[in-house]
mmCIF file of C-alpha atoms in Angstrom:
data_model
loop_
_atom_site.group_PDB
_atom_site.id
_atom_site.type_symbol
_atom_site.label_atom_id
_atom_site.label_comp_id
_atom_site.label_asym_id
_atom_site.label_seq_id
_atom_site.Cartn_x
_atom_site.Cartn_y
_atom_site.Cartn_z
ATOM 1 C CA MET A 1 10.557 12.239 8.562
ATOM 2 C CA THR A 2 11.413 9.097 6.453
ATOM 3 C CA GLN A 3 9.886 6.078 7.878
ATOM 4 C CA ALA A 4 10.735 2.456 7.290
ATOM 5 C CA ARG A 5 8.807 0.907 4.422
ATOM 6 C CA ALA A 6 8.684 -2.470 6.235
ATOM 7 C CA LEU A 7 5.916 -0.883 8.441
ATOM 8 C CA THR A 8 3.560 -1.159 5.626
ATOM 9 C CA VAL A 9 5.117 -3.541 3.107
ATOM 10 C CA LEU A 10 5.277 -7.022 4.677
ATOM 11 C CA PRO A 11 7.404 -9.439 2.745
ATOM 12 C CA GLY A 12 5.590 -12.574 1.410
ATOM 13 C CA GLN A 13 2.069 -11.184 2.191
ATOM 14 C CA HIS A 14 -0.714 -10.158 -0.300
ATOM 15 C CA GLY A 15 -1.129 -6.298 -0.347
ATOM 16 C CA LEU A 16 -2.534 -3.404 -2.464
ATOM 17 C CA TYR A 17 -0.367 -0.562 -3.132
ATOM 18 C CA HIS A 18 -0.052 2.900 -4.758
ATOM 19 C CA CYS A 19 3.480 3.731 -5.738
ATOM 20 C CA VAL A 20 4.996 6.968 -7.049
ATOM 21 C CA THR A 21 8.491 7.659 -8.271
ATOM 22 C CA ARG A 22 9.824 10.967 -9.473
ATOM 23 C CA CYS A 23 12.751 12.404 -11.367
ATOM 24 C CA VAL A 24 15.512 13.958 -9.219
ATOM 25 C CA ARG A 25 16.957 16.201 -11.948
ATOM 26 C CA ARG A 26 15.061 19.004 -13.935
ATOM 27 C CA ALA A 27 11.446 18.401 -14.640
ATOM 28 C CA TRP A 28 10.365 17.163 -18.054
ATOM 29 C CA LEU A 29 13.032 14.481 -18.269
ATOM 30 C CA CYS A 30 10.143 12.333 -19.669
ATOM 31 C CA GLY A 31 8.522 15.090 -21.608
ATOM 32 C CA ILE A 32 9.420 18.028 -23.753
ATOM 33 C CA ASP A 33 12.213 20.025 -22.005
ATOM 34 C CA PRO A 34 11.127 23.566 -22.107
ATOM 35 C CA LEU A 35 14.952 24.773 -21.789
ATOM 36 C CA THR A 36 16.390 22.899 -24.665
ATOM 37 C CA GLY A 37 13.275 21.916 -26.699
ATOM 38 C CA VAL A 38 14.385 18.223 -26.723
ATOM 39 C CA ASP A 39 11.519 15.910 -27.095
ATOM 40 C CA HIS A 40 11.732 13.053 -24.504
ATOM 41 C CA GLU A 41 8.037 11.969 -24.971
ATOM 42 C CA PRO A 42 9.012 8.626 -26.583
ATOM 43 C CA ARG A 43 10.333 7.645 -23.105
ATOM 44 C CA LYS A 44 6.816 7.479 -21.882
ATOM 45 C CA ALA A 45 5.938 4.747 -24.218
ATOM 46 C CA MET A 46 9.106 2.888 -23.171
ATOM 47 C CA ILE A 47 8.009 3.201 -19.508
ATOM 48 C CA GLU A 48 4.614 2.161 -20.158
ATOM 49 C CA ALA A 49 5.981 -0.997 -21.943
ATOM 50 C CA ARG A 50 8.297 -1.671 -19.042
ATOM 51 C CA ILE A 51 5.400 -1.502 -16.501
ATOM 52 C CA LEU A 52 3.507 -4.147 -18.567
ATOM 53 C CA GLU A 53 6.451 -6.289 -19.139
ATOM 54 C CA LEU A 54 7.175 -6.511 -15.356
ATOM 55 C CA GLY A 55 3.504 -7.169 -14.785
ATOM 56 C CA SER A 56 4.039 -10.445 -16.905
ATOM 57 C CA ILE A 57 7.151 -11.502 -14.965
ATOM 58 C CA PHE A 58 6.436 -10.630 -11.272
ATOM 59 C CA ALA A 59 3.782 -12.014 -9.025
ATOM 60 C CA VAL A 60 1.693 -8.819 -9.329
ATOM 61 C CA GLY A 61 -1.552 -7.539 -10.684
ATOM 62 C CA ILE A 62 -1.136 -4.098 -12.381
ATOM 63 C CA TYR A 63 -4.420 -2.296 -11.837
ATOM 64 C CA ALA A 64 -3.505 1.331 -13.032
ATOM 65 C CA TYR A 65 -0.502 3.305 -14.165
ATOM 66 C CA ALA A 66 0.112 6.743 -15.365
ATOM 67 C CA VAL A 67 3.409 8.050 -16.980
ATOM 68 C CA MET A 68 3.793 11.723 -16.579
ATOM 69 C CA SER A 69 6.559 14.158 -17.549
ATOM 70 C CA ASN A 70 8.455 13.953 -14.386
ATOM 71 C CA HIS A 71 7.043 11.117 -12.401
ATOM 72 C CA LEU A 72 4.961 7.880 -12.667
ATOM 73 C CA HIS A 73 2.233 6.208 -10.780
ATOM 74 C CA VAL A 74 1.489 2.460 -10.423
ATOM 75 C CA ALA A 75 -1.439 0.902 -8.622
ATOM 76 C CA LEU A 76 -0.946 -2.859 -8.008
ATOM 77 C CA SER A 77 -1.321 -5.938 -5.942
ATOM 78 C CA ILE A 78 1.281 -8.275 -4.704
ATOM 79 C CA GLU A 79 0.217 -11.900 -5.307
ATOM 80 C CA PRO A 80 2.563 -14.216 -3.289
ATOM 81 C CA GLU A 81 0.399 -17.293 -3.605
ATOM 82 C CA ALA A 82 0.787 -17.195 -7.325
ATOM 83 C CA ALA A 83 4.694 -17.210 -6.935
ATOM 84 C CA LYS A 84 4.669 -19.985 -4.274
ATOM 85 C CA ARG A 85 2.921 -22.201 -6.756
ATOM 86 C CA TRP A 86 5.377 -21.763 -9.606
ATOM 87 C CA SER A 87 7.621 -24.618 -10.391
ATOM 88 C CA ASP A 88 11.274 -24.040 -9.991
ATOM 89 C CA SER A 89 11.676 -24.013 -13.734
ATOM 90 C CA GLU A 90 9.059 -21.244 -14.060
ATOM 91 C CA VAL A 91 10.742 -19.076 -11.380
ATOM 92 C CA VAL A 92 14.126 -19.471 -13.241
ATOM 93 C CA GLU A 93 12.480 -18.810 -16.607
ATOM 94 C CA ARG A 94 10.955 -15.495 -15.413
ATOM 95 C CA TRP A 95 14.240 -14.523 -13.621
ATOM 96 C CA VAL A 96 16.125 -14.994 -16.849
ATOM 97 C CA ARG A 97 13.552 -12.911 -18.724
ATOM 98 C CA LEU A 98 14.162 -10.163 -16.037
ATOM 99 C CA PHE A 99 17.988 -10.491 -16.060
ATOM 100 C CA PRO A 100 18.950 -12.086 -19.428
ATOM 101 C CA ALA A 101 22.361 -13.688 -20.042
ATOM 102 C CA ARG A 102 24.882 -11.389 -21.621
ATOM 103 C CA GLU A 103 25.061 -13.697 -24.729
ATOM 104 C CA PRO A 104 21.952 -15.570 -26.133
ATOM 105 C CA GLU A 105 23.928 -18.773 -26.214
ATOM 106 C CA GLN A 106 24.626 -18.529 -22.295
ATOM 107 C CA ARG A 107 20.882 -18.421 -21.529
ATOM 108 C CA GLU A 108 20.463 -22.219 -21.028
ATOM 109 C CA ALA A 109 23.594 -22.323 -19.041
ATOM 110 C CA LYS A 110 22.413 -19.629 -16.666
ATOM 111 C CA LYS A 111 19.085 -21.209 -16.160
ATOM 112 C CA ALA A 112 20.794 -24.616 -15.386
ATOM 113 C CA ALA A 113 23.235 -22.948 -12.847
ATOM 114 C CA LEU A 114 20.145 -21.445 -11.091
ATOM 115 C CA LEU A 115 18.162 -24.639 -11.101
ATOM 116 C CA ALA A 116 21.198 -26.503 -9.604
ATOM 117 C CA SER A 117 20.665 -24.516 -6.406
ATOM 118 C CA SER A 118 17.503 -24.536 -4.446
ATOM 119 C CA THR A 119 18.755 -21.630 -2.407
ATOM 120 C CA ALA A 120 19.139 -19.610 -5.419
ATOM 121 C CA VAL A 121 15.654 -20.495 -6.698
ATOM 122 C CA ASP A 122 14.176 -19.675 -3.443
ATOM 123 C CA ILE A 123 15.831 -16.258 -3.313
ATOM 124 C CA ARG A 124 14.512 -15.399 -6.815
ATOM 125 C CA ARG A 125 11.033 -16.519 -6.014
ATOM 126 C CA LYS A 126 10.888 -14.274 -2.982
ATOM 127 C CA ARG A 127 12.244 -11.380 -5.174
ATOM 128 C CA LEU A 128 9.547 -11.899 -7.763
ATOM 129 C CA MET A 129 6.790 -11.231 -5.194
ATOM 130 C CA ASP A 130 8.504 -8.356 -3.567
ATOM 131 C CA LEU A 131 7.340 -4.798 -4.126
ATOM 132 C CA SER A 132 10.738 -3.110 -3.701
ATOM 133 C CA TRP A 133 12.255 -5.466 -6.262
ATOM 134 C CA PHE A 134 9.469 -4.690 -8.733
ATOM 135 C CA MET A 135 10.006 -0.979 -8.252
ATOM 136 C CA ARG A 136 13.853 -1.477 -8.508
ATOM 137 C CA CYS A 137 13.426 -3.265 -11.853
ATOM 138 C CA LEU A 138 11.300 -0.583 -13.164
ATOM 139 C CA ASP A 139 13.379 2.401 -11.989
ATOM 140 C CA GLU A 140 16.875 1.069 -12.757
ATOM 141 C CA TYR A 141 15.910 -0.010 -16.280
ATOM 142 C CA ILE A 142 14.363 3.476 -17.132
ATOM 143 C CA ALA A 143 17.259 5.308 -15.561
ATOM 144 C CA ARG A 144 19.844 3.302 -17.632
ATOM 145 C CA ARG A 145 17.960 3.938 -20.754
ATOM 146 C CA ALA A 146 17.397 7.569 -20.125
ATOM 147 C CA ASN A 147 21.008 8.282 -18.893
ATOM 148 C CA ALA A 148 22.355 6.500 -22.072
ATOM 149 C CA GLU A 149 20.222 8.696 -24.332
ATOM 150 C CA ASP A 150 21.339 11.841 -22.575
ATOM 151 C CA ASP A 151 24.999 10.686 -22.486
ATOM 152 C CA VAL A 152 25.129 11.405 -18.710
ATOM 153 C CA THR A 153 25.567 9.633 -15.529
ATOM 154 C CA GLY A 154 24.118 10.033 -12.126
ATOM 155 C CA ARG A 155 20.622 9.546 -10.478
ATOM 156 C CA PHE A 156 17.545 9.830 -12.772
ATOM 157 C CA TRP A 157 14.916 9.042 -9.967
ATOM 158 C CA GLU A 158 14.765 10.057 -6.334
ATOM 159 C CA GLY A 159 16.438 7.715 -3.849
ATOM 160 C CA ARG A 160 13.191 6.239 -2.544
ATOM 161 C CA PHE A 161 9.892 5.584 -4.252
ATOM 162 C CA LYS A 162 6.780 6.436 -2.220
ATOM 163 C CA SER A 163 4.234 3.851 -1.503
ATOM 164 C CA GLN A 164 0.742 3.716 0.168
ATOM 165 C CA LEU A 165 -0.922 0.599 1.495
ATOM 166 C CA LEU A 166 -4.473 0.356 0.259
ATOM 167 C CA ASP A 167 -6.821 -1.219 2.762
ATOM 168 C CA ASP A 168 -9.648 -2.443 0.601
ATOM 169 C CA GLU A 169 -11.269 -2.496 -2.848
ATOM 170 C CA ARG A 170 -12.706 0.991 -2.072
ATOM 171 C CA ALA A 171 -9.128 2.322 -1.584
ATOM 172 C CA LEU A 172 -7.872 0.407 -4.589
ATOM 173 C CA ALA A 173 -10.638 1.802 -6.887
ATOM 174 C CA ALA A 174 -9.953 5.411 -5.607
ATOM 175 C CA ALA A 175 -6.059 4.908 -6.148
ATOM 176 C CA MET A 176 -6.849 3.687 -9.661
ATOM 177 C CA ALA A 177 -8.970 6.622 -10.509
ATOM 178 C CA TYR A 178 -6.451 9.081 -8.913
ATOM 179 C CA VAL A 179 -3.666 7.549 -11.036
ATOM 180 C CA ASP A 180 -5.619 7.406 -14.299
ATOM 181 C CA LEU A 181 -6.768 11.105 -13.853
ATOM 182 C CA ASN A 182 -3.171 12.429 -13.498
ATOM 183 C CA PRO A 183 -3.096 13.930 -17.044
ATOM 184 C CA VAL A 184 -6.539 15.500 -16.628
ATOM 185 C CA ARG A 185 -5.509 17.157 -13.333
ATOM 186 C CA ALA A 186 -2.303 18.222 -14.855
ATOM 187 C CA GLY A 187 -4.197 20.034 -17.737
ATOM 188 C CA ILE A 188 -2.570 17.961 -20.436
ATOM 189 C CA ALA A 189 -5.586 15.922 -21.287
ATOM 190 C CA GLU A 190 -9.279 16.842 -21.545
ATOM 191 C CA SER A 191 -10.710 13.403 -21.269
ATOM 192 C CA VAL A 192 -10.122 9.733 -20.554
ATOM 193 C CA GLU A 193 -9.500 9.023 -24.309
ATOM 194 C CA GLY A 194 -6.905 11.827 -24.398
ATOM 195 C CA SER A 195 -4.932 10.642 -21.344
ATOM 196 C CA ASP A 196 -2.016 9.288 -23.143
ATOM 197 C CA HIS A 197 0.192 6.598 -21.408
ATOM 198 C CA THR A 198 -2.405 5.697 -18.699
ATOM 199 C CA SER A 199 -4.019 2.398 -18.035
ATOM 200 C CA VAL A 200 -7.633 3.967 -18.472
ATOM 201 C CA GLN A 201 -6.742 4.872 -21.972
ATOM 202 C CA ALA A 202 -5.485 1.396 -22.628
ATOM 203 C CA ARG A 203 -8.631 -0.095 -21.165
ATOM 204 C CA ALA A 204 -10.828 2.245 -23.349
ATOM 205 C CA THR A 205 -8.878 1.189 -26.515
ATOM 206 C CA ALA A 206 -9.107 -2.353 -25.803
ATOM 207 C CA LEU A 207 -12.831 -2.159 -25.283
ATOM 208 C CA ARG A 208 -13.317 -0.180 -28.646
ATOM 209 C CA LYS A 209 -11.465 -3.055 -30.421
ATOM 210 C CA ASN A 210 -13.553 -5.840 -28.486
ATOM 211 C CA PRO A 211 -16.901 -4.292 -27.306
ATOM 212 C CA SER A 212 -18.035 -7.685 -26.120
ATOM 213 C CA ASN A 213 -15.745 -7.402 -23.107
ATOM 214 C CA ALA A 214 -17.488 -4.322 -21.787
ATOM 215 C CA ASN A 215 -19.400 -6.285 -19.217
ATOM 216 C CA LYS A 216 -16.595 -8.577 -18.076
ATOM 217 C CA LEU A 217 -15.475 -8.047 -14.537
ATOM 218 C CA LEU A 218 -12.735 -5.538 -14.262
ATOM 219 C CA MET A 219 -9.340 -7.210 -13.669
ATOM 220 C CA PRO A 220 -5.673 -6.269 -13.637
ATOM 221 C CA ILE A 221 -4.518 -4.689 -16.999
ATOM 222 C CA ALA A 222 -1.454 -6.980 -16.678
ATOM 223 C CA GLY A 223 -0.356 -9.721 -14.269
ATOM 224 C CA PHE A 224 -2.417 -11.929 -11.937
ATOM 225 C CA GLY A 225 -6.037 -11.410 -10.993
ATOM 226 C CA VAL A 226 -8.512 -13.370 -8.872
ATOM 227 C CA PHE A 227 -11.037 -16.020 -9.517
ATOM 228 C CA LEU A 228 -13.921 -14.880 -11.683
ATOM 229 C CA PRO A 229 -17.587 -15.467 -10.260
ATOM 230 C CA ASN A 230 -18.140 -18.530 -12.444
ATOM 231 C CA GLY A 231 -14.898 -20.080 -11.198
ATOM 232 C CA ASP A 232 -12.823 -19.489 -14.300
ATOM 233 C CA LYS A 233 -9.298 -18.302 -13.788
ATOM 234 C CA PHE A 234 -7.895 -15.124 -15.098
ATOM 235 C CA ASP A 235 -4.378 -14.951 -16.431
ATOM 236 C CA GLY A 236 -3.098 -17.744 -14.151
ATOM 237 C CA SER A 237 -4.771 -16.595 -10.964
ATOM 238 C CA LEU A 238 -5.230 -19.296 -8.281
ATOM 239 C CA GLU A 239 -7.113 -17.988 -5.451
ATOM 240 C CA PRO A 240 -9.193 -14.978 -4.356
ATOM 241 C CA THR A 241 -6.980 -12.378 -2.809
ATOM 242 C CA GLY A 242 -9.367 -9.659 -1.624
ATOM 243 C CA SER A 243 -8.406 -7.276 -4.590
ATOM 244 C CA ARG A 244 -11.517 -8.116 -6.796
ATOM 245 C CA LEU A 245 -13.313 -4.863 -7.763
ATOM 246 C CA PRO A 246 -17.291 -5.164 -8.133
ATOM 247 C CA MET A 247 -17.589 -3.422 -11.595
ATOM 248 C CA THR A 248 -17.115 -4.125 -15.103
ATOM 249 C CA SER A 249 -14.458 -2.482 -17.386
ATOM 250 C CA ALA A 250 -17.140 -0.225 -18.885
ATOM 251 C CA GLN A 251 -18.331 0.781 -15.512
ATOM 252 C CA TYR A 252 -14.717 1.556 -14.364
ATOM 253 C CA ILE A 253 -14.104 3.769 -17.374
ATOM 254 C CA GLU A 254 -17.431 5.554 -16.738
ATOM 255 C CA LEU A 255 -16.419 6.081 -13.077
ATOM 256 C CA VAL A 256 -13.168 7.656 -13.993
ATOM 257 C CA ASP A 257 -14.751 9.975 -16.504
ATOM 258 C CA TYR A 258 -17.400 10.959 -13.844
ATOM 259 C CA THR A 259 -14.671 11.562 -11.292
ATOM 260 C CA GLY A 260 -12.699 13.677 -13.696
ATOM 261 C CA ARG A 261 -15.731 16.067 -14.153
ATOM 262 C CA GLN A 262 -16.214 16.277 -10.345
ATOM 263 C CA LEU A 263 -12.589 17.158 -9.780
ATOM 264 C CA LYS A 264 -12.174 19.662 -12.613
ATOM 265 C CA PRO A 265 -12.777 23.251 -11.388
ATOM 266 C CA GLY A 266 -16.003 24.797 -12.865
ATOM 267 C CA LYS A 267 -17.296 21.607 -14.347
ATOM 268 C CA ARG A 268 -18.781 19.790 -11.371
ATOM 269 C CA GLY A 269 -21.664 17.635 -12.281
ATOM 270 C CA VAL A 270 -25.171 16.996 -10.689
ATOM 271 C CA ILE A 271 -24.094 14.100 -8.379
ATOM 272 C CA ASP A 272 -27.299 12.658 -7.055
ATOM 273 C CA SER A 273 -28.838 12.018 -10.454
ATOM 274 C CA SER A 274 -25.721 10.884 -12.233
ATOM 275 C CA GLU A 275 -23.731 8.720 -9.936
ATOM 276 C CA PRO A 276 -22.274 5.848 -11.974
ATOM 277 C CA PRO A 277 -23.372 2.240 -11.105
ATOM 278 C CA ALA A 278 -19.872 1.543 -9.983
ATOM 279 C CA LEU A 279 -20.302 3.775 -6.990
ATOM 280 C CA ARG A 280 -23.357 1.971 -5.857
ATOM 281 C CA LYS A 281 -21.566 -1.333 -6.071
ATOM 282 C CA LEU A 282 -18.776 -0.019 -3.863
ATOM 283 C CA GLY A 283 -21.391 1.368 -1.486
ATOM 284 C CA ILE A 284 -20.099 4.805 -1.659
ATOM 285 C CA HIS A 285 -21.825 8.198 -1.966
ATOM 286 C CA GLY A 286 -20.654 10.533 -4.667
ATOM 287 C CA ASP A 287 -19.290 13.364 -2.260
ATOM 288 C CA TYR A 288 -17.295 10.631 -0.325
ATOM 289 C CA TRP A 289 -15.886 9.086 -3.464
ATOM 290 C CA THR A 290 -14.635 12.410 -4.811
ATOM 291 C CA GLY A 291 -13.060 13.293 -1.557
ATOM 292 C CA HIS A 292 -11.515 9.924 -1.176
ATOM 293 C CA VAL A 293 -9.784 10.248 -4.506
ATOM 294 C CA LYS A 294 -8.704 13.868 -3.823
ATOM 295 C CA GLY A 295 -7.039 12.665 -0.628
ATOM 296 C CA PHE A 296 -4.366 10.834 -2.476
ATOM 297 C CA ARG A 297 -2.902 14.129 -3.481
ATOM 298 C CA SER A 298 -1.727 15.189 0.072
ATOM 299 C CA ALA A 299 -4.194 13.977 2.832
ATOM 300 C CA TYR A 300 -3.147 10.452 2.928
ATOM 301 C CA GLN A 301 0.374 9.287 3.387
ATOM 302 C CA ARG A 302 1.373 5.654 4.112
ATOM 303 C CA PHE A 303 -1.972 3.921 4.514
ATOM 304 C CA VAL A 304 -5.416 4.599 2.884
ATOM 305 C CA GLY A 305 -8.766 3.283 4.227
ATOM 306 C CA SER A 306 -11.713 4.062 6.308
ATOM 307 C CA VAL A 307 -11.546 5.782 9.655
ATOM 308 C CA GLU A 308 -11.786 2.370 11.456
ATOM 309 C CA ALA A 309 -9.132 0.766 9.178
ATOM 310 C CA MET A 310 -6.675 3.776 9.685
ATOM 311 C CA THR A 311 -7.289 3.591 13.459
ATOM 312 C CA ASP A 312 -6.615 -0.068 13.576
ATOM 313 C CA LYS A 313 -3.485 0.324 11.571
ATOM 314 C CA ALA A 314 -2.122 3.120 13.846
ATOM 315 C CA ALA A 315 -2.688 0.806 16.739
ATOM 316 C CA ALA A 316 -0.923 -2.039 14.944
ATOM 317 C CA LEU A 317 2.064 0.447 14.478
ATOM 318 C CA LYS A 318 1.957 1.259 18.043
ATOM 319 C CA GLN A 319 1.044 4.904 17.138
ATOM 320 C CA GLN A 320 -1.570 7.044 18.471
ATOM 321 C CA TRP A 321 -1.970 8.956 15.074
ATOM 322 C CA LEU A 322 -1.638 8.327 11.433
ATOM 323 C CA LYS A 323 -1.728 10.975 8.751
ATOM 324 C CA GLY A 324 -5.110 10.876 6.998
ATOM 325 C CA ILE A 325 -7.290 9.741 9.898
ATOM 326 C CA GLY A 326 -8.638 13.252 10.414
ATOM 327 C CA TYR A 327 -9.261 13.595 6.734
ATOM 328 C CA ALA A 328 -10.946 10.202 6.615
ATOM 329 C CA ARG A 329 -13.118 11.175 9.573
ATOM 330 C CA SER A 330 -14.225 14.401 7.813
ATOM 331 C CA LEU A 331 -15.317 12.227 4.809
ATOM 332 C CA ALA A 332 -17.171 9.714 6.904
ATOM 333 C CA ALA A 333 -20.351 11.574 7.176
ATOM 334 C CA ASN A 334 -20.781 11.408 3.357
ATOM 335 C CA ARG A 335 -19.984 7.618 3.097
#
């Protein structure tokens, strides 16, 4: 049964989310169509670029993404404190980047008209820290581009994107690994390096270009992060938000590679002697971690966290049960 997103997505509040949106028509609308042979692969690069662009406009932190042939995943944080501290001029500048004037010469007039109304600015500020508006600006842009290429009209994506609220850094890390391993699970990539149009490939490519960054704290690949341990700011971040991950970029890539080997049939590694350092920093045993990542496929639904967190969330929603509690309980023994 469809449930109101407002139960897990609270306007104006910080939150960690895993979002999925799928094509509503034939599969392969973002890949090579097996019926016509038409190659739609270039759309994946366009979608990847759009995700990163929105990350630079909205008050969000993009932690992971994967663009597949008929769906896409994004793991992100909503950072309202950043948006609240933007000046009115910055809010308007970001909004006009998102919705440009029809003609270049009209740009300044559009900005001036928005700045003349404090109500208009306030509305745009709220939208720029809203999960639904982020996904709307992602999906609509892609649909318009794809429909124009195909010379068709109608829906490109399903009517609603699916979202999961992530309780803590463990849930965020598991969601990131799940997202980044999509091509490996689908059998279209053998390794992290071959996982095209994913954030982990982008991170690995960036580290090859700048190896000195390998030991820096893992931060969002686009958008806002949190204070670094030494007090320096990252990409305009203003305050800790609870979304910091206790691992470096290199350790995260190692963790994703390790997880892919555990999840791939017939290639399970020796866990006790080969657990990556990131698992120790997260305080998670290898078996628990692997099960936690696998749970994103079908075990979890609206909320992802520990047994205690899921129980508390069910109570807050005035429910006796929340999908995934039983699965989380079965994993708890290996935590």
